[in-house]
Coordinates of C-alpha atoms and ligand atoms in Angstrom, one line a residue:
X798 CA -19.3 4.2 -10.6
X799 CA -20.2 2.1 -7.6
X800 CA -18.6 -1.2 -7.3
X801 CA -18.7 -4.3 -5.2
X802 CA -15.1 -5.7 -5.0
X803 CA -16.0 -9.8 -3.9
X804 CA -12.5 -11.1 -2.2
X805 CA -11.6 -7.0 -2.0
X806 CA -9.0 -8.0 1.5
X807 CA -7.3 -10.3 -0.5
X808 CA -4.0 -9.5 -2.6
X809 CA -5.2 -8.6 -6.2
X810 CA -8.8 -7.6 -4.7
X811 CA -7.2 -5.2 -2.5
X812 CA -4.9 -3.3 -4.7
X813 CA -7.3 -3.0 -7.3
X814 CA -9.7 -1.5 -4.7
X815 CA -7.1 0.9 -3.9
X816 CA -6.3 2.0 -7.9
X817 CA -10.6 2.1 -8.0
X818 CA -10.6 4.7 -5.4
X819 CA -7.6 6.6 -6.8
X820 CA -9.5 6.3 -10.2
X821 CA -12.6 8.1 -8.3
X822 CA -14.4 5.0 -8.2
X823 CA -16.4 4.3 -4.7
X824 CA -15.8 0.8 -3.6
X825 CA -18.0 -1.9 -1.4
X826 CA -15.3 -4.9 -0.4
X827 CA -17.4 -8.0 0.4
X828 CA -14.9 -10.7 1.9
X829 CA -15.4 -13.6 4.9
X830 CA -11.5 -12.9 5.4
X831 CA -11.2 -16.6 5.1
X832 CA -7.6 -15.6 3.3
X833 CA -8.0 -11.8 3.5
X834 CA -7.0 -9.6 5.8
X835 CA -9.1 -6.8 7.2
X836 CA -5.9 -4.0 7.6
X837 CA -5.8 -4.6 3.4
X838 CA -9.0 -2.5 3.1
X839 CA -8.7 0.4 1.8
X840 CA -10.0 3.0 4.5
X841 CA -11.9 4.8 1.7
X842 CA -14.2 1.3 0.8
X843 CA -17.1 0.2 2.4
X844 CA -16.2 -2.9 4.3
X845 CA -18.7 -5.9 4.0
X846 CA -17.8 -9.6 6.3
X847 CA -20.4 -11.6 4.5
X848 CA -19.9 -15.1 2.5
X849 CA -21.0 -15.7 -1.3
X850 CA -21.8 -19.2 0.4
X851 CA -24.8 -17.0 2.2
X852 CA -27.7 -15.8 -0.4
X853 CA -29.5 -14.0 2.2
X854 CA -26.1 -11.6 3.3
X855 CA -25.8 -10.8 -0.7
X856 CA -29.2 -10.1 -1.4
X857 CA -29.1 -7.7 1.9
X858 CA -26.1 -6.2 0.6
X859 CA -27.5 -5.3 -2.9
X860 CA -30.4 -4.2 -0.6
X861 CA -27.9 -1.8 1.7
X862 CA -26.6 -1.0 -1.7
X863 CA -29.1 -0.3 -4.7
X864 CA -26.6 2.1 -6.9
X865 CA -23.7 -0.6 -7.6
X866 CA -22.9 -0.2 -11.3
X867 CA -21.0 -3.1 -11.7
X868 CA -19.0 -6.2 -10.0
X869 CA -15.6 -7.6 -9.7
X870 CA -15.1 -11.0 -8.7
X871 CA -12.0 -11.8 -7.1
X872 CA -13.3 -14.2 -4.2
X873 CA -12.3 -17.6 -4.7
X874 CA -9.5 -20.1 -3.8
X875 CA -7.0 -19.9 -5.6
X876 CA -4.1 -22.7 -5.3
X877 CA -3.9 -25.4 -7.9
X878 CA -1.9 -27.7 -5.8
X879 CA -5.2 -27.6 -3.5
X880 CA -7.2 -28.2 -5.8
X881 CA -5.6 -31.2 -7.1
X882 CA -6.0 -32.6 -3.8
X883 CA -9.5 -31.1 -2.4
X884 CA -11.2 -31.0 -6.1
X885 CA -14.6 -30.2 -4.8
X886 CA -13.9 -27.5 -2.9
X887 CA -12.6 -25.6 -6.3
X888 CA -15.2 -27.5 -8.8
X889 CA -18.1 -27.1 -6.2
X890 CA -17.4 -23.9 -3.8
X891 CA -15.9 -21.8 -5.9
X892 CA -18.7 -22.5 -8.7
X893 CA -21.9 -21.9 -6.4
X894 CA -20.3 -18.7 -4.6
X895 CA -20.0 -17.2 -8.0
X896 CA -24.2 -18.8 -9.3
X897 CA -25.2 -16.6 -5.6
X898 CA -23.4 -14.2 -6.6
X899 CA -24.7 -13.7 -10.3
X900 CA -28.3 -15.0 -9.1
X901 CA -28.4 -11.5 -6.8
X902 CA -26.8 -9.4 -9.2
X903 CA -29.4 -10.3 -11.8
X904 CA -32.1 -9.7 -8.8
X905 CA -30.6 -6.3 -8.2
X906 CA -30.3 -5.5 -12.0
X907 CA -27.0 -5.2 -12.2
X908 CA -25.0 -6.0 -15.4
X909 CA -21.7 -5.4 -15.9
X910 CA -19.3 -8.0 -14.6
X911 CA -15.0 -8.5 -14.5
X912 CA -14.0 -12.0 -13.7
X913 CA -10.8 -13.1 -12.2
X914 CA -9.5 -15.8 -14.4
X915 CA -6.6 -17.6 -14.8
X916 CA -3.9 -19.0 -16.8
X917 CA -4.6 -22.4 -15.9
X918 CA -7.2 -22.6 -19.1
X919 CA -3.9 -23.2 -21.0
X920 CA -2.3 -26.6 -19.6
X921 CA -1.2 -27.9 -23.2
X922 CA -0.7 -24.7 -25.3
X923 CA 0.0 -25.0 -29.3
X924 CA 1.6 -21.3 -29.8
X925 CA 3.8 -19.6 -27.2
X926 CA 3.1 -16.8 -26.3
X927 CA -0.8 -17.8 -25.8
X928 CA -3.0 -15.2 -26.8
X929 CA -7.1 -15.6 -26.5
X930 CA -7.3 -18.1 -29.5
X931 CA -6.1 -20.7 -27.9
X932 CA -7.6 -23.7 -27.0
X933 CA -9.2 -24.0 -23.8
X934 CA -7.2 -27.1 -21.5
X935 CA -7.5 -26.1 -17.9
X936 CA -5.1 -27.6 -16.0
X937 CA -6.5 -28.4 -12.4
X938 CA -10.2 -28.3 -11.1
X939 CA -9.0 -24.4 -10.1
X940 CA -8.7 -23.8 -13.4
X941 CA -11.9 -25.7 -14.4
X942 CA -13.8 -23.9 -12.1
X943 CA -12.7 -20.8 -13.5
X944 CA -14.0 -22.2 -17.2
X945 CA -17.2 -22.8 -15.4
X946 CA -17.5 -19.1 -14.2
X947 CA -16.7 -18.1 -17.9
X948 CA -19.1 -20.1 -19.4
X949 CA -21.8 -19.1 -16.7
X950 CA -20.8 -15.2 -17.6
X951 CA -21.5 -16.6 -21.5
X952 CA -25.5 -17.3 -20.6
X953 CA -25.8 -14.6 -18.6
X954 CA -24.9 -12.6 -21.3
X955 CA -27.2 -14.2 -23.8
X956 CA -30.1 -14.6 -21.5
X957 CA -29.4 -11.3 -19.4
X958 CA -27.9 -9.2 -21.6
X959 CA -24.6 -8.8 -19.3
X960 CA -21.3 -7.0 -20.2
X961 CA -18.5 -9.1 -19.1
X962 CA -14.6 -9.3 -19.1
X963 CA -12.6 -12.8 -18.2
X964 CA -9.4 -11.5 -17.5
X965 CA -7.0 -14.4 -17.4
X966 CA -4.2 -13.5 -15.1
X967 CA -0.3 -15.4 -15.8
X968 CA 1.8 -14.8 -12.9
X969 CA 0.9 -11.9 -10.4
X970 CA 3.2 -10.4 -8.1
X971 CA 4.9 -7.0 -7.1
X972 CA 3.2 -5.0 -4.2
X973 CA 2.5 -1.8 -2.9
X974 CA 4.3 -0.1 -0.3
X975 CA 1.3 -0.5 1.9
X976 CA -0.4 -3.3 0.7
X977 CA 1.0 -6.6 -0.1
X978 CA 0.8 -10.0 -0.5
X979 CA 0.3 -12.4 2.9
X980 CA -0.9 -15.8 2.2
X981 CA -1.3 -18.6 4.7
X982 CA 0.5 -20.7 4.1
X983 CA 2.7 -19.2 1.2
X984 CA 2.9 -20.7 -2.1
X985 CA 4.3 -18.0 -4.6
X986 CA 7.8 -18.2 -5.9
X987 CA 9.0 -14.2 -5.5
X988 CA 7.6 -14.2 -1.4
X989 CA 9.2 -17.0 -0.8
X990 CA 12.5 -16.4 -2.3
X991 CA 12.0 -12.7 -0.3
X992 CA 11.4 -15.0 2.9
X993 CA 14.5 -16.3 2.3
X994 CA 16.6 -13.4 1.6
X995 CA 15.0 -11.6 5.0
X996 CA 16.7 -15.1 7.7
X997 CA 12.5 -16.8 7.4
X998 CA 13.4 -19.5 5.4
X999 CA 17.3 -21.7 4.9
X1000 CA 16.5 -21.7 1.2
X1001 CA 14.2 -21.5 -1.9
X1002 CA 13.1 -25.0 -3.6
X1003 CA 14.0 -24.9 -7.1
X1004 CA 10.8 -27.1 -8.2
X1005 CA 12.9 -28.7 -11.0
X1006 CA 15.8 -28.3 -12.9
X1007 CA 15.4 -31.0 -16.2
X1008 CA 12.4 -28.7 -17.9
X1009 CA 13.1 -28.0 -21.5
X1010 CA 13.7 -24.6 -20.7
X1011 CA 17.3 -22.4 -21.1
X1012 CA 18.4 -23.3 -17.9
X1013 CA 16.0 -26.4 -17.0
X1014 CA 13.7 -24.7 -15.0
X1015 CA 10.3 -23.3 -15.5
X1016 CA 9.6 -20.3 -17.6
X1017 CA 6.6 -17.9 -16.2
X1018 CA 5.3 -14.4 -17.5
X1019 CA 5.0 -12.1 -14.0
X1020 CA 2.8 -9.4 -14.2
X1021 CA 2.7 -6.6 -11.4
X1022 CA -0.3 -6.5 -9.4
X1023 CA -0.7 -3.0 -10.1
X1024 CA -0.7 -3.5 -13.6
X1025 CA -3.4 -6.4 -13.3
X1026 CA -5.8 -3.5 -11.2
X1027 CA -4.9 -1.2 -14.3
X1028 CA -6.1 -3.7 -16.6
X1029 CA -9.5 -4.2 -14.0
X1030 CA -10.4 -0.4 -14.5
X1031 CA -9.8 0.2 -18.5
X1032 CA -12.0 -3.5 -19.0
X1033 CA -14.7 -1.9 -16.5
X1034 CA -14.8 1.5 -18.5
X1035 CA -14.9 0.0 -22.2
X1036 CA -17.5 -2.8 -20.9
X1037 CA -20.7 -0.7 -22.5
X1038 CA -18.8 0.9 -25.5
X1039 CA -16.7 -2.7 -26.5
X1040 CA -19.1 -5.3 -25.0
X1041 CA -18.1 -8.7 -23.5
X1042 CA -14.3 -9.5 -23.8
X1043 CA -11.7 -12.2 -23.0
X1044 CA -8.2 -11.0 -22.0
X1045 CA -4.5 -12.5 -21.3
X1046 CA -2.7 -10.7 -18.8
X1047 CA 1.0 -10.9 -18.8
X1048 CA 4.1 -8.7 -19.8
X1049 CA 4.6 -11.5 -22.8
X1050 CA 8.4 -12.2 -21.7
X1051 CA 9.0 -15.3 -19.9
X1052 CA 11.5 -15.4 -16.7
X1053 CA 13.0 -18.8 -15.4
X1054 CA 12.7 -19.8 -11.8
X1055 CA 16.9 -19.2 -11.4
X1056 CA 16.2 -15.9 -13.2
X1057 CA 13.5 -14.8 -10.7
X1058 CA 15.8 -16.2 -7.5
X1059 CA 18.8 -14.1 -9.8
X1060 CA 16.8 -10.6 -9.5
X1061 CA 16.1 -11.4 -6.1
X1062 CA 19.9 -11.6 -5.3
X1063 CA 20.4 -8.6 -7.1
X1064 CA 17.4 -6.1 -5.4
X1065 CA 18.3 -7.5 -2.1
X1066 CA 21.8 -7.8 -2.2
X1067 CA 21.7 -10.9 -0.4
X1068 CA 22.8 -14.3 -1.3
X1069 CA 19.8 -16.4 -0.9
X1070 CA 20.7 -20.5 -1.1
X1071 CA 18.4 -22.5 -3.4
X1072 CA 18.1 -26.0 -3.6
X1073 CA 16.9 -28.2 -6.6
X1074 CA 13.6 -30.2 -5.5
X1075 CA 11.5 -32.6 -7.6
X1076 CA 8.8 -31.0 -10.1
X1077 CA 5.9 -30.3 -8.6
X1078 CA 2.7 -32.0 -10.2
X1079 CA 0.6 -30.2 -12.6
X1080 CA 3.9 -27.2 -13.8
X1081 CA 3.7 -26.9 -17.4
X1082 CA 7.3 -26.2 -18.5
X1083 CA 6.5 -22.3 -20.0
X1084 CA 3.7 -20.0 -19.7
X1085 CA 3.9 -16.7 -21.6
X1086 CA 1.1 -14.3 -21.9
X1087 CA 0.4 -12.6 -25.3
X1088 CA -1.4 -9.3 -24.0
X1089 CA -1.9 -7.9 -27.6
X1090 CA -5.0 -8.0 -27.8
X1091 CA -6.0 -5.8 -24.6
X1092 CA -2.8 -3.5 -25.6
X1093 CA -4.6 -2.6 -28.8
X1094 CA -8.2 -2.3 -27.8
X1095 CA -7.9 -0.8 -24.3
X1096 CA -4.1 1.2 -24.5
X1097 CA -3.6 -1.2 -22.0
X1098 CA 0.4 -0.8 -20.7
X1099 CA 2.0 -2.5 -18.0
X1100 CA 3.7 0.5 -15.8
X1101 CA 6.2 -2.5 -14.3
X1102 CA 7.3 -4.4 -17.5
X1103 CA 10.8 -5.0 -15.9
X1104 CA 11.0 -7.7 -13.7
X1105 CA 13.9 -6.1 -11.0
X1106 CA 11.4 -3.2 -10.9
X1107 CA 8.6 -5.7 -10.0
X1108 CA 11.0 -7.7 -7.3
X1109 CA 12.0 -4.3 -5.5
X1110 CA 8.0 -3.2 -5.0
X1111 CA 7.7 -6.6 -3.5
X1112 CA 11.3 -6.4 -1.4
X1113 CA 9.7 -2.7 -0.1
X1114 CA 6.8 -4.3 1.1
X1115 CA 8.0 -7.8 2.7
X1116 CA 11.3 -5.7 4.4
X1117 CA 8.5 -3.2 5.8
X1118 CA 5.9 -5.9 6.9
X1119 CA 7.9 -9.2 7.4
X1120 CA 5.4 -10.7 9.3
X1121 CA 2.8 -9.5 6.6
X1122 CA -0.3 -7.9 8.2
X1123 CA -0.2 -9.3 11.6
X1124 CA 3.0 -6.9 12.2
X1125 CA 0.6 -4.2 12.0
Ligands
LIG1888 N1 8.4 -22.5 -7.7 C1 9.5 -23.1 -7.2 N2 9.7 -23.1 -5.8 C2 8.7 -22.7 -5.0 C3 7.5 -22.1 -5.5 C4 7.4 -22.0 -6.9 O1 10.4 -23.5 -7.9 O2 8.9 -22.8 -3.8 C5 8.2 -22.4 -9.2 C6 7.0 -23.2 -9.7 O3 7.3 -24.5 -10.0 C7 6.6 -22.4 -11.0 C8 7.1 -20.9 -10.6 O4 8.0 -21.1 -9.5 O5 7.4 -22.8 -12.1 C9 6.0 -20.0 -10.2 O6 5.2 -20.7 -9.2 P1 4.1 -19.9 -8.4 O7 3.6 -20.9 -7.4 O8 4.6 -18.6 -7.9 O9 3.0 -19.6 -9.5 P2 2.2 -20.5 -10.5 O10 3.1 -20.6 -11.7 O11 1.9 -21.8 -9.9 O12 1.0 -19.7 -10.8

């Protein structure tokens, strides 16, 4: 099938491009590279600089391209620490970007939709690990805008008759040897603590060390990017036999920060200094995915369920590229 990847130079968007192309899909990337980067592009897609901000570069671009079979949406910003500080630009931007985007896809009669979500939907879970019943709390206006895009895929749905999947991501990570992660500025706990163990950084901030957790620190469920692009194609392909779903995406074991900055010591072999920091505003103590229910109705199975294994894919691609994409 034809697809247009939205955010498609950007981390996840570009690795799951790559896995759509192996899968024999054929790929159009549409991305301002506003965060993306235009070396992440897989040589194979067809590359589109255009903003969902602009309706009139989306409807040319369903014009350029009348075949696409179906969308996935990974454009967006993405940092809840931003968004707690420049709300409207999650709550606003990120909301109309995806209403252009829907309004030409319905022009174009396209149908069939995969959403980036999040794990942010779940600020105050009941059950642990959090599987699709629970109640929806998002936990920063990133997270709300997210909600938004769900509940906009909803009426489409009703009104359109669209096929949709909301995959609700918990903590990506883990690279390719050629295509990684490079944001600017960094936020992520695994590139930073690899910063630190390649001389970039003195030390890794331990955001907190009185959580209610084993060790006091917070407890996260990390999920390899690869496995998230996995996850993208088997929700694409069962979207007209299984209709619209709703997935969490995590390996549904929970890792503390010192257990993360622990596996790092170990893949690198270096010592890496931490220091303990405040909490940062707006960390729930533990996040853990249940992924049952996309395990038994797509066969869905992580390939990196071991968090060393997912570390050393990212050490191979931060040793290899330490100054990300600019180093060529
Ligand atoms: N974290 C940390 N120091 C850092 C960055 C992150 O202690 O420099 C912690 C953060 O508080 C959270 C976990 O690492 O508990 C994962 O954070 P990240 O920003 O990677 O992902 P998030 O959980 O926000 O999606």
């Amino acid at each position: 099938m034809k697809l247009l990847v939205t955010g498609g130079a950007g981390y996840i968007g570009s690795i799951t491009t790559a896995e759509l192309i192996h899968a024999g899909h054929e790929v159009v990337v549409l991305d301002n590279l506003y965060q993306g980067h235009r070396g992440a592009v897989h040589p194979r897609a067809t590359f589109v600089e255009g903003d969902l901000a602009d309706r009139s570069c989306l409807a040319q671009l369903f014009a350029d391209q009348p075949d696409i079979g179906g969308i996935m949406h990974f454009a967006s910003y993405t940092l809840v620490g931003e968004s707690m500080a420049q709300p409207l630009k999650y709550l606003r931007d990120n909301l109309v970007n995806a209403a252009n985007l829907l309004e030409a896809a319905t022009a174009a009669g396209v149908r069939r939709f995969i959403l980036s979500s999040t794990a942010n939907l779940f600020d105050d879970p009941e059950r642990m690990p959090i599987d699709e019943d629970e109640r929806i709390v998002p936990g920063s206006p990133y997270g709300e805008s997210k909600f938004f895009i769900e509940r906009l895929l909803h009426w489409f749905e009703r009104i359109h008759g669209w096929r949709f999947a909301c995959l609700r991501y918990f903590n990506a990570c883990g690279d390719l040897p050629d295509i990684g992660e490079d944001h600017d500025p960094e936020t992520h706990l695994i590139p930073l603590v690899l910063q630190v163990a390649l001389g970039q950084r003195e030390a890794i901030a331990v955001f907190g060390d009185d959580y209610p957790t084993r060790d006091g620190t917070c407890v996260r469920d990390y999920v390899h990017v690869v496995d998230l692009a996995g996850a993208h194609i088997l929700a694409l392909e069962a979207l007209d036999r299984l209709g619209s779903r709703r997935y969490n995406l995590g390996n549904g074991q929970g890792y503390t920060v010192m257990e993360v900055i622990q596996a790092c010591r170990r893949v690198t072999g270096r010592p890496i200094p931490h220091v303990v920091a405040p909490r940062r505003a707006g960390d729930p103590a533990t996040l853990i995915a249940s992924s049952d229910a996309i395990r038994r109705e797509l066969g869905w199975q992580p390939r990196f369920p071991d968090l060393d294994a997912i570390v050393a894919s990212a050490w191979e691609w931060h040793r290899e590229h330490p100054r990300g994409y600019a180093g060529g």
